[in-house]
mmCIF file of C-alpha atoms in Angstrom:
data_model
loop_
_atom_site.group_PDB
_atom_site.id
_atom_site.type_symbol
_atom_site.label_atom_id
_atom_site.label_comp_id
_atom_site.label_asym_id
_atom_site.label_seq_id
_atom_site.Cartn_x
_atom_site.Cartn_y
_atom_site.Cartn_z
ATOM 1 C CA LYS T 1 -3.036 -17.390 -7.406
ATOM 2 C CA GLN T 2 -4.628 -18.704 -10.637
ATOM 3 C CA LYS T 3 -4.909 -15.145 -11.746
ATOM 4 C CA THR T 4 -1.321 -14.336 -11.051
ATOM 5 C CA ALA T 5 -0.228 -17.524 -12.876
ATOM 6 C CA TYR T 6 -2.255 -16.503 -15.957
ATOM 7 C CA GLU T 7 -0.788 -12.946 -15.838
ATOM 8 C CA ILE T 8 2.643 -14.381 -15.606
ATOM 9 C CA TYR T 9 1.941 -16.424 -18.655
ATOM 10 C CA GLN T 10 0.608 -13.558 -20.594
ATOM 11 C CA CYS T 11 3.689 -11.509 -19.700
ATOM 12 C CA ASP T 12 5.993 -14.252 -20.658
ATOM 13 C CA TRP T 13 4.385 -14.639 -23.980
ATOM 14 C CA SER T 14 4.290 -10.844 -24.552
ATOM 15 C CA SER T 15 8.026 -10.640 -23.681
ATOM 16 C CA ASP T 16 8.801 -13.419 -26.197
ATOM 17 C CA VAL T 17 6.792 -11.573 -28.876
ATOM 18 C CA CYS T 18 8.643 -8.331 -28.316
ATOM 19 C CA SER T 19 11.973 -10.028 -28.372
ATOM 20 C CA SER T 20 11.182 -12.015 -31.488
ATOM 21 C CA ASP T 21 9.576 -9.098 -33.377
ATOM 22 C CA LEU T 22 11.326 -6.040 -32.174
ATOM 23 C CA GLY T 23 14.780 -7.407 -31.015
ATOM 24 C CA ASP T 24 16.384 -8.247 -27.791
ATOM 25 C CA ARG T 25 17.534 -4.662 -27.144
ATOM 26 C CA SER T 26 14.351 -2.786 -27.850
ATOM 27 C CA PHE T 27 12.607 -0.571 -25.275
ATOM 28 C CA ASP T 28 9.347 -2.569 -25.657
ATOM 29 C CA THR T 29 11.211 -5.774 -24.939
ATOM 30 C CA ALA T 30 12.707 -4.258 -21.783
ATOM 31 C CA ALA T 31 9.228 -2.923 -20.726
ATOM 32 C CA GLY T 32 7.884 -6.299 -21.058
ATOM 33 C CA LEU T 33 10.577 -8.065 -19.019
ATOM 34 C CA ARG T 34 9.976 -5.251 -16.407
ATOM 35 C CA ASN T 35 6.328 -6.082 -16.191
ATOM 36 C CA PHE T 36 7.090 -9.786 -16.166
ATOM 37 C CA GLY T 37 9.750 -9.266 -13.336
ATOM 38 C CA GLY T 38 7.163 -7.293 -11.247
ATOM 39 C CA LEU T 39 4.700 -10.184 -11.529
ATOM 40 C CA ILE T 40 7.184 -12.751 -10.732
ATOM 41 C CA ALA T 41 8.239 -10.795 -7.644
ATOM 42 C CA SER T 42 4.659 -10.599 -6.427
ATOM 43 C CA ALA T 43 4.343 -14.417 -6.896
ATOM 44 C CA GLY T 44 7.139 -14.745 -4.313
ATOM 45 C CA ARG T 45 9.942 -15.652 -6.739
ATOM 46 C CA PRO T 46 12.585 -12.935 -6.041
ATOM 47 C CA ASP T 47 15.646 -14.422 -7.629
ATOM 48 C CA GLU T 48 13.897 -14.927 -10.921
ATOM 49 C CA ALA T 49 12.391 -11.392 -10.635
ATOM 50 C CA GLU T 50 15.855 -9.870 -9.976
ATOM 51 C CA GLU T 51 17.298 -11.432 -12.968
ATOM 52 C CA LEU T 52 14.457 -10.279 -15.235
ATOM 53 C CA LEU T 53 14.550 -6.736 -13.903
ATOM 54 C CA LYS T 54 18.239 -6.471 -14.218
ATOM 55 C CA GLN T 55 17.880 -7.565 -17.890
ATOM 56 C CA ALA T 56 15.223 -4.842 -18.518
ATOM 57 C CA ALA T 57 17.401 -2.258 -16.672
ATOM 58 C CA ALA T 58 20.556 -3.248 -18.800
ATOM 59 C CA ILE T 59 18.561 -2.860 -22.031
ATOM 60 C CA MET T 60 17.228 0.550 -20.892
ATOM 61 C CA ALA T 61 20.627 1.708 -19.787
ATOM 62 C CA ASP T 62 22.154 0.911 -23.159
ATOM 63 C CA PRO T 63 22.879 4.155 -25.063
ATOM 64 C CA LYS T 64 21.677 2.457 -28.235
ATOM 65 C CA THR T 65 18.171 2.011 -26.778
ATOM 66 C CA ARG T 66 15.709 4.724 -27.342
ATOM 67 C CA VAL T 67 13.817 5.226 -23.993
ATOM 68 C CA ARG T 68 10.442 6.582 -24.914
ATOM 69 C CA GLN T 69 9.154 6.837 -21.440
ATOM 70 C CA VAL T 70 11.687 7.724 -18.719
ATOM 71 C CA SER T 71 9.229 6.984 -15.924
ATOM 72 C CA ILE T 72 9.160 3.300 -17.092
ATOM 73 C CA LYS T 73 13.048 3.178 -16.826
ATOM 74 C CA ALA T 74 13.057 4.734 -13.415
ATOM 75 C CA ASP T 75 10.315 2.454 -12.222
ATOM 76 C CA THR T 76 12.258 -0.564 -13.387
ATOM 77 C CA TYR T 77 15.101 0.607 -11.196
ATOM 78 C CA ARG T 78 12.585 1.034 -8.342
ATOM 79 C CA GLN T 79 11.143 -2.435 -8.700
ATOM 80 C CA LEU T 80 14.677 -3.929 -8.988
ATOM 81 C CA GLY T 81 15.657 -2.149 -5.797
ATOM 82 C CA ARG T 82 12.577 -3.342 -3.936
ATOM 83 C CA VAL T 83 13.439 -7.035 -4.789
ATOM 84 C CA GLN T 84 16.995 -6.369 -3.733
ATOM 85 C CA LEU T 85 15.896 -4.749 -0.464
ATOM 86 C CA ALA T 86 13.494 -7.785 0.316
ATOM 87 C CA ARG T 87 16.553 -10.046 -0.321
ATOM 88 C CA ARG T 88 18.694 -7.805 2.012
ATOM 89 C CA ALA T 89 21.078 -6.993 -0.621
ATOM 90 C CA TYR T 90 21.127 -3.534 0.746
ATOM 91 C CA ALA T 91 24.114 -2.061 -1.333
ATOM 92 C CA ASP T 92 22.669 -3.339 -4.553
ATOM 93 C CA ALA T 93 19.220 -1.876 -3.687
ATOM 94 C CA ALA T 94 20.679 1.506 -2.796
ATOM 95 C CA ALA T 95 22.416 1.528 -6.208
ATOM 96 C CA SER T 96 19.252 0.701 -7.997
ATOM 97 C CA PHE T 97 17.188 3.469 -6.277
ATOM 98 C CA GLN T 98 20.002 5.917 -7.002
ATOM 99 C CA SER T 99 20.103 4.725 -10.681
ATOM 100 C CA GLY T 100 16.255 5.378 -10.842
ATOM 101 C CA LEU T 101 16.678 9.028 -9.597
ATOM 102 C CA ASP T 102 19.609 9.444 -11.960
ATOM 103 C CA ALA T 103 17.405 8.506 -14.931
ATOM 104 C CA LEU T 104 14.903 11.155 -14.102
ATOM 105 C CA PRO T 105 15.165 14.725 -15.510
ATOM 106 C CA PRO T 106 16.775 17.271 -13.098
ATOM 107 C CA ASN T 107 13.568 19.060 -12.126
ATOM 108 C CA ASP T 108 10.384 18.154 -9.941
ATOM 109 C CA SER T 109 8.517 16.315 -12.766
ATOM 110 C CA LEU T 110 7.265 12.851 -11.991
ATOM 111 C CA PRO T 111 6.978 13.529 -8.357
ATOM 112 C CA VAL T 112 5.452 10.102 -7.295
ATOM 113 C CA ILE T 113 8.130 7.837 -8.892
ATOM 114 C CA ARG T 114 10.826 10.242 -7.639
ATOM 115 C CA ALA T 115 9.402 10.142 -4.132
ATOM 116 C CA GLN T 116 9.234 6.294 -4.255
ATOM 117 C CA LEU T 117 12.844 6.052 -5.132
ATOM 118 C CA TYR T 118 13.744 8.395 -2.262
ATOM 119 C CA THR T 119 11.729 6.180 0.067
ATOM 120 C CA GLY T 120 13.545 3.193 -1.161
ATOM 121 C CA LEU T 121 16.754 4.942 -0.434
ATOM 122 C CA ALA T 122 15.639 5.847 3.060
ATOM 123 C CA GLU T 123 14.626 2.259 3.811
ATOM 124 C CA THR T 124 18.159 1.023 2.664
ATOM 125 C CA GLY T 125 19.675 3.675 4.886
ATOM 126 C CA ILE T 126 17.866 2.320 7.828
ATOM 127 C CA ALA T 127 18.906 -1.178 6.990
ATOM 128 C CA GLN T 128 22.507 -0.178 6.782
ATOM 129 C CA GLY T 129 22.348 2.002 10.025
ATOM 130 C CA ASP T 130 22.905 5.282 8.001
ATOM 131 C CA PHE T 131 19.937 7.106 9.800
ATOM 132 C CA ALA T 132 20.923 10.459 8.611
ATOM 133 C CA ARG T 133 20.875 9.565 5.068
ATOM 134 C CA ALA T 134 17.503 7.789 5.735
ATOM 135 C CA ILE T 135 15.985 10.943 7.207
ATOM 136 C CA ASP T 136 17.281 13.153 4.409
ATOM 137 C CA SER T 137 15.868 10.893 1.677
ATOM 138 C CA ALA T 138 12.507 10.093 3.401
ATOM 139 C CA SER T 139 12.060 13.848 4.009
ATOM 140 C CA ARG T 140 12.574 14.557 0.347
ATOM 141 C CA SER T 141 10.059 11.944 -0.437
ATOM 142 C CA ALA T 142 7.476 13.344 1.951
ATOM 143 C CA GLN T 143 8.036 16.866 0.747
ATOM 144 C CA LEU T 144 7.274 15.792 -2.866
ATOM 145 C CA LEU T 145 4.061 13.997 -1.795
ATOM 146 C CA ARG T 146 2.508 16.439 0.837
ATOM 147 C CA ALA T 147 1.393 18.848 -1.898
ATOM 148 C CA THR T 148 -0.576 16.079 -3.914
ATOM 149 C CA MET T 149 -1.441 13.331 -1.597
ATOM 150 C CA LEU T 150 -3.474 13.019 1.686
ATOM 151 C CA PRO T 151 -1.808 11.439 4.673
ATOM 152 C CA HIS T 152 -3.578 8.069 4.224
ATOM 153 C CA VAL T 153 -2.326 7.479 0.681
ATOM 154 C CA THR T 154 0.179 4.617 0.631
ATOM 155 C CA GLN T 155 3.177 6.335 -1.121
ATOM 156 C CA ARG T 156 3.032 9.223 1.585
ATOM 157 C CA VAL T 157 2.466 6.775 4.465
ATOM 158 C CA ASP T 158 5.645 4.915 3.356
ATOM 159 C CA ALA T 159 7.708 8.168 3.150
ATOM 160 C CA GLU T 160 6.384 9.708 6.399
ATOM 161 C CA MET T 161 6.648 6.636 8.633
ATOM 162 C CA THR T 162 10.171 5.775 7.153
ATOM 163 C CA ALA T 163 11.358 9.329 8.246
ATOM 164 C CA ALA T 164 9.809 8.870 11.684
ATOM 165 C CA LEU T 165 11.376 5.482 12.221
ATOM 166 C CA ALA T 166 14.815 6.838 11.323
ATOM 167 C CA LEU T 167 14.278 9.566 13.896
ATOM 168 C CA THR T 168 13.620 6.835 16.467
ATOM 169 C CA ARG T 169 16.767 5.061 15.474
ATOM 170 C CA LEU T 170 18.742 8.386 16.240
ATOM 171 C CA GLY T 171 17.012 8.660 19.629
ATOM 172 C CA ARG T 172 14.839 11.493 18.751
ATOM 173 C CA ASN T 173 11.702 9.712 20.109
ATOM 174 C CA ASP T 174 9.539 12.881 20.679
ATOM 175 C CA ASP T 175 10.228 14.241 17.081
ATOM 176 C CA ALA T 176 9.435 10.755 15.705
ATOM 177 C CA TRP T 177 6.124 10.467 17.777
ATOM 178 C CA ALA T 178 4.973 13.911 16.533
ATOM 179 C CA ALA T 179 5.684 13.040 13.004
ATOM 180 C CA ALA T 180 4.086 9.441 13.008
ATOM 181 C CA LEU T 181 1.002 10.002 15.107
ATOM 182 C CA PRO T 182 -1.039 12.002 12.422
ATOM 183 C CA ILE T 183 -0.149 9.346 9.708
ATOM 184 C CA ALA T 184 -1.135 6.517 12.000
ATOM 185 C CA ARG T 185 -4.503 8.218 12.719
ATOM 186 C CA ALA T 186 -5.069 8.742 9.084
ATOM 187 C CA MET T 187 -4.341 5.126 8.216
ATOM 188 C CA GLU T 188 -6.818 3.988 10.952
ATOM 189 C CA ALA T 189 -9.423 6.431 9.745
ATOM 190 C CA LYS T 190 -9.121 5.195 6.281
ATOM 191 C CA LEU T 191 -9.456 1.520 7.389
ATOM 192 C CA ARG T 192 -12.740 2.610 9.252
ATOM 193 C CA ASP T 193 -14.199 4.472 6.309
ATOM 194 C CA ASP T 194 -17.529 2.935 5.621
ATOM 195 C CA HIS T 195 -17.206 3.955 1.998
ATOM 196 C CA LEU T 196 -14.103 1.863 1.525
ATOM 197 C CA SER T 197 -14.678 -1.267 -0.617
ATOM 198 C CA ALA T 198 -13.270 -4.811 0.416
ATOM 199 C CA ARG T 199 -11.033 -4.374 -2.865
ATOM 200 C CA GLY T 200 -9.935 -0.894 -1.778
ATOM 201 C CA ARG T 201 -9.088 -2.127 1.663
ATOM 202 C CA ALA T 202 -7.108 -5.059 0.235
ATOM 203 C CA GLY T 203 -4.907 -2.712 -1.767
ATOM 204 C CA LEU T 204 -4.079 -0.955 1.429
ATOM 205 C CA LEU T 205 -3.464 -3.771 3.842
ATOM 206 C CA ASN T 206 0.137 -4.854 2.899
ATOM 207 C CA ILE T 207 1.639 -1.304 3.101
ATOM 208 C CA TYR T 208 -0.616 -0.404 6.129
ATOM 209 C CA ARG T 209 0.518 -3.659 7.914
ATOM 210 C CA ARG T 210 4.257 -2.591 7.453
ATOM 211 C CA ASN T 211 3.624 0.910 8.757
ATOM 212 C CA PHE T 212 1.424 0.068 11.629
ATOM 213 C CA ALA T 213 4.447 -2.260 12.681
ATOM 214 C CA ARG T 214 6.730 0.753 12.326
ATOM 215 C CA PHE T 215 4.296 2.991 14.309
ATOM 216 C CA ALA T 216 4.218 0.366 17.080
ATOM 217 C CA ASP T 217 8.086 0.529 17.293
ATOM 218 C CA ILE T 218 7.914 4.368 17.400
ATOM 219 C CA ALA T 219 5.199 4.335 20.010
ATOM 220 C CA TYR T 220 7.054 1.933 22.213
ATOM 221 C CA HIS T 221 10.243 3.763 22.054
ATOM 222 C CA SER T 222 8.537 7.127 22.823
ATOM 223 C CA GLY T 223 6.663 5.592 25.904
ATOM 224 C CA HIS T 224 3.304 5.272 24.540
ATOM 225 C CA LEU T 225 2.668 1.633 25.385
ATOM 226 C CA ASP T 226 -1.161 1.589 24.801
ATOM 227 C CA GLU T 227 -0.607 3.119 21.192
ATOM 228 C CA ALA T 228 2.193 0.502 20.521
ATOM 229 C CA PHE T 229 -0.249 -2.230 21.518
ATOM 230 C CA ARG T 230 -3.011 -0.772 19.492
ATOM 231 C CA ALA T 231 -0.817 -0.422 16.448
ATOM 232 C CA ALA T 232 0.362 -3.959 16.698
ATOM 233 C CA GLN T 233 -3.220 -5.173 16.539
ATOM 234 C CA LEU T 234 -4.041 -2.955 13.727
ATOM 235 C CA ALA T 235 -1.032 -4.626 11.927
ATOM 236 C CA ALA T 236 -2.129 -7.940 12.814
ATOM 237 C CA PHE T 237 -5.650 -7.093 11.486
ATOM 238 C CA SER T 238 -4.127 -7.244 7.918
ATOM 239 C CA GLU T 239 -3.814 -10.960 8.278
ATOM 240 C CA ILE T 240 -7.361 -11.444 9.522
ATOM 241 C CA SER T 241 -9.341 -8.902 7.641
ATOM 242 C CA GLN T 242 -10.905 -11.426 5.160
ATOM 243 C CA SER T 243 -11.900 -13.643 7.952
ATOM 244 C CA ALA T 244 -13.379 -10.668 10.057
ATOM 245 C CA ARG T 245 -15.342 -9.733 6.915
ATOM 246 C CA MET T 246 -16.696 -13.243 6.435
ATOM 247 C CA LEU T 247 -17.577 -13.425 10.125
ATOM 248 C CA ALA T 248 -19.687 -10.228 9.822
ATOM 249 C CA LEU T 249 -21.411 -11.510 6.656
ATOM 250 C CA ARG T 250 -22.164 -14.896 8.409
ATOM 251 C CA ALA T 251 -23.625 -13.005 11.346
ATOM 252 C CA ALA T 252 -25.749 -10.777 9.226
ATOM 253 C CA SER T 253 -27.164 -13.794 7.164
ATOM 254 C CA THR T 254 -29.370 -14.649 10.018
ATOM 255 C CA ASN T 255 -31.385 -11.468 9.163
ATOM 256 C CA ALA T 256 -32.587 -11.880 5.532
ATOM 257 C CA ASP T 257 -33.183 -8.050 5.106
ATOM 258 C CA ALA T 258 -29.742 -7.332 6.744
ATOM 259 C CA ALA T 259 -27.951 -9.925 4.390
ATOM 260 C CA ALA T 260 -29.564 -8.345 1.341
ATOM 261 C CA LEU T 261 -28.603 -4.882 2.395
ATOM 262 C CA VAL T 262 -25.082 -5.937 3.071
ATOM 263 C CA GLN T 263 -24.735 -7.155 -0.552
ATOM 264 C CA GLN T 264 -26.180 -3.794 -1.765
ATOM 265 C CA VAL T 265 -23.674 -1.917 0.468
ATOM 266 C CA GLU T 266 -20.618 -3.909 -0.852
ATOM 267 C CA GLN T 267 -21.914 -3.297 -4.525
ATOM 268 C CA SER T 268 -22.157 0.320 -3.807
ATOM 269 C CA GLN T 269 -18.618 0.460 -2.158
ATOM 270 C CA ASP T 270 -17.155 -1.309 -5.212
ATOM 271 C CA GLU T 271 -18.948 1.285 -7.430
ATOM 272 C CA LEU T 272 -17.516 4.113 -5.391
ATOM 273 C CA TYR T 273 -14.013 2.633 -5.631
ATOM 274 C CA ARG T 274 -14.292 2.314 -9.416
ATOM 275 C CA LEU T 275 -15.652 5.975 -9.796
ATOM 276 C CA ASP T 276 -12.952 7.375 -7.445
ATOM 277 C CA ARG T 277 -10.161 5.686 -9.505
ATOM 278 C CA GLU T 278 -11.641 6.951 -12.656
ATOM 279 C CA ARG T 279 -12.171 10.410 -11.401
ATOM 280 C CA ASN T 280 -8.532 10.714 -10.146
ATOM 281 C CA PHE T 281 -7.226 9.539 -13.443
ATOM 282 C CA ALA T 282 -9.362 12.064 -15.389
ATOM 283 C CA LEU T 283 -8.273 15.015 -13.127
ATOM 284 C CA GLY T 284 -5.883 17.044 -15.164
ATOM 285 C CA ARG T 285 -6.512 15.078 -18.364
ATOM 286 C CA ALA T 286 -10.241 15.698 -19.201
ATOM 287 C CA ALA T 287 -11.783 18.377 -17.012
ATOM 288 C CA GLY T 288 -15.390 18.026 -18.389
ATOM 289 C CA TYR T 289 -15.292 14.204 -17.911
ATOM 290 C CA ALA T 290 -13.729 14.721 -14.429
ATOM 291 C CA ASP T 291 -16.611 17.031 -13.585
ATOM 292 C CA GLU T 292 -19.199 14.364 -14.766
ATOM 293 C CA LEU T 293 -17.412 11.513 -12.702
ATOM 294 C CA GLY T 294 -17.376 13.768 -9.746
ATOM 295 C CA ALA T 295 -21.154 14.235 -9.907
ATOM 296 C CA ARG T 296 -21.684 10.651 -10.094
ATOM 297 C CA PHE T 297 -19.421 9.999 -7.336
ATOM 298 C CA ASP T 298 -21.270 12.304 -5.028
ATOM 299 C CA ALA T 299 -24.596 10.661 -6.052
ATOM 300 C CA ALA T 300 -23.117 7.012 -5.403
ATOM 301 C CA SER T 301 -21.766 8.354 -1.999
ATOM 302 C CA ALA T 302 -25.249 9.761 -1.017
ATOM 303 C CA LYS T 303 -26.801 6.361 -1.879
ATOM 304 C CA LEU T 304 -24.208 4.491 0.184
ATOM 305 C CA ASP T 305 -24.646 6.622 3.184
ATOM 306 C CA ALA T 306 -28.437 5.904 3.122
ATOM 307 C CA GLN T 307 -27.738 2.181 2.808
ATOM 308 C CA LEU T 308 -25.312 2.256 5.574
ATOM 309 C CA ALA T 309 -27.737 4.176 7.872
ATOM 310 C CA ARG T 310 -30.323 1.630 7.122
ATOM 311 C CA LEU T 311 -27.768 -1.196 7.758
ATOM 312 C CA LYS T 312 -27.049 0.334 11.243
ATOM 313 C CA GLN T 313 -30.569 0.090 12.118
ATOM 314 C CA LEU T 314 -31.173 -3.466 10.952
ATOM 315 C CA PHE T 315 -27.715 -4.832 12.100
ATOM 316 C CA PRO T 316 -25.780 -2.497 14.452
ATOM 317 C CA ASP T 317 -22.837 -4.880 15.140
ATOM 318 C CA TYR T 318 -21.915 -5.260 11.485
ATOM 319 C CA ALA T 319 -19.175 -2.571 11.565
ATOM 320 C CA ARG T 320 -17.684 -3.839 14.851
ATOM 321 C CA LEU T 321 -17.509 -7.396 13.466
ATOM 322 C CA ALA T 322 -16.097 -6.278 10.170
ATOM 323 C CA LEU T 323 -13.392 -4.214 11.751
ATOM 324 C CA PRO T 324 -12.981 -5.031 15.526
ATOM 325 C CA GLU T 325 -11.866 -2.333 17.884
ATOM 326 C CA PRO T 326 -8.282 -2.886 19.058
ATOM 327 C CA MET T 327 -8.047 -3.808 22.996
ATOM 328 C CA THR T 328 -6.457 -1.526 25.419
ATOM 329 C CA VAL T 329 -3.467 -2.991 27.456
ATOM 330 C CA ASP T 330 -5.626 -2.953 30.598
ATOM 331 C CA ALA T 331 -8.487 -4.815 28.940
ATOM 332 C CA ALA T 332 -6.099 -7.287 27.525
ATOM 333 C CA ARG T 333 -4.426 -7.960 30.935
ATOM 334 C CA ALA T 334 -7.844 -8.457 32.547
ATOM 335 C CA ARG T 335 -8.896 -10.954 29.961
ATOM 336 C CA LEU T 336 -5.554 -12.753 30.166
ATOM 337 C CA LYS T 337 -5.949 -12.833 33.960
ATOM 338 C CA ALA T 338 -9.475 -14.284 33.621
ATOM 339 C CA GLU T 339 -8.311 -16.942 31.160
ATOM 340 C CA ILE T 340 -5.333 -17.950 33.363
ATOM 341 C CA GLY T 341 -7.693 -18.281 36.422
ATOM 342 C CA ARG T 342 -10.017 -20.462 34.453
ATOM 343 C CA ALA T 343 -6.978 -22.671 33.304
ATOM 344 C CA HIS T 344 -5.963 -23.051 36.924
ATOM 345 C CA VAL T 345 -9.506 -24.209 37.879
#
């Protein structure tokens, strides 16, 4: 919260500087307002965020404003639409997402922001009961992302699960199940990836929580009750992930060698996370540097594998404590039955 407050202060100051030096109608002022609005939204102040994003969008929509980066203009509408969607102003949200799409060039450039805008339109379609529109928009989004993103990547997860949920709302439960199951499996596999750092996992949890909840809905309506129960637990794990990690750390601290190794593992995971982000950014921009980062990533990955193998020998329960395996319905019933029996006694 302190970091967010400081970032908000910086964005507020930056917006003031742009406004005073470059004028109230400059593109840089609008971009500053967009950044400010995004931070305000993440701090849980949607009314203020919406006003700031509207100001930014209005400046960028002014024919007198020279828009240097159309992606920033489109993303301003995307952020505005997300805030309006969260506030249940569905018609306004749909209009904002469509404005973002209209701002983009009429080709397949900028596929990620285009896909995110289509996903937003799909979510408003579900909220408004227009499931056919939701399926069309979410399918367009997923089609744009399948060529460049693996199934666990958050933007693709949002698109695929939104389309599957719309199918459920239309009563096409088998189709929804077939579409959603591979994405749910990919999400769980990513959460259980030993190479994933705590920071990397934290970046996934909010979106994964929403989509595990969607998958639970889809699984329930398609008759897969065990999968629905499992997905509900994985959605809830997003709320307790830090507590589970701390429990695992505390348990490992009883063994000095294991505790030291856990610290090394987390440092290696953070290094791998950093290298992966740098490598992905370098791809297509600096081929030689990307190759160098790829070699460093492979070396860091091999080092982490060796540390994890050693940790498994020293403290086999660490992975189970850090990410508990969801219970089955039968196991939960048996435990509840035992707890009720003890309560009666």
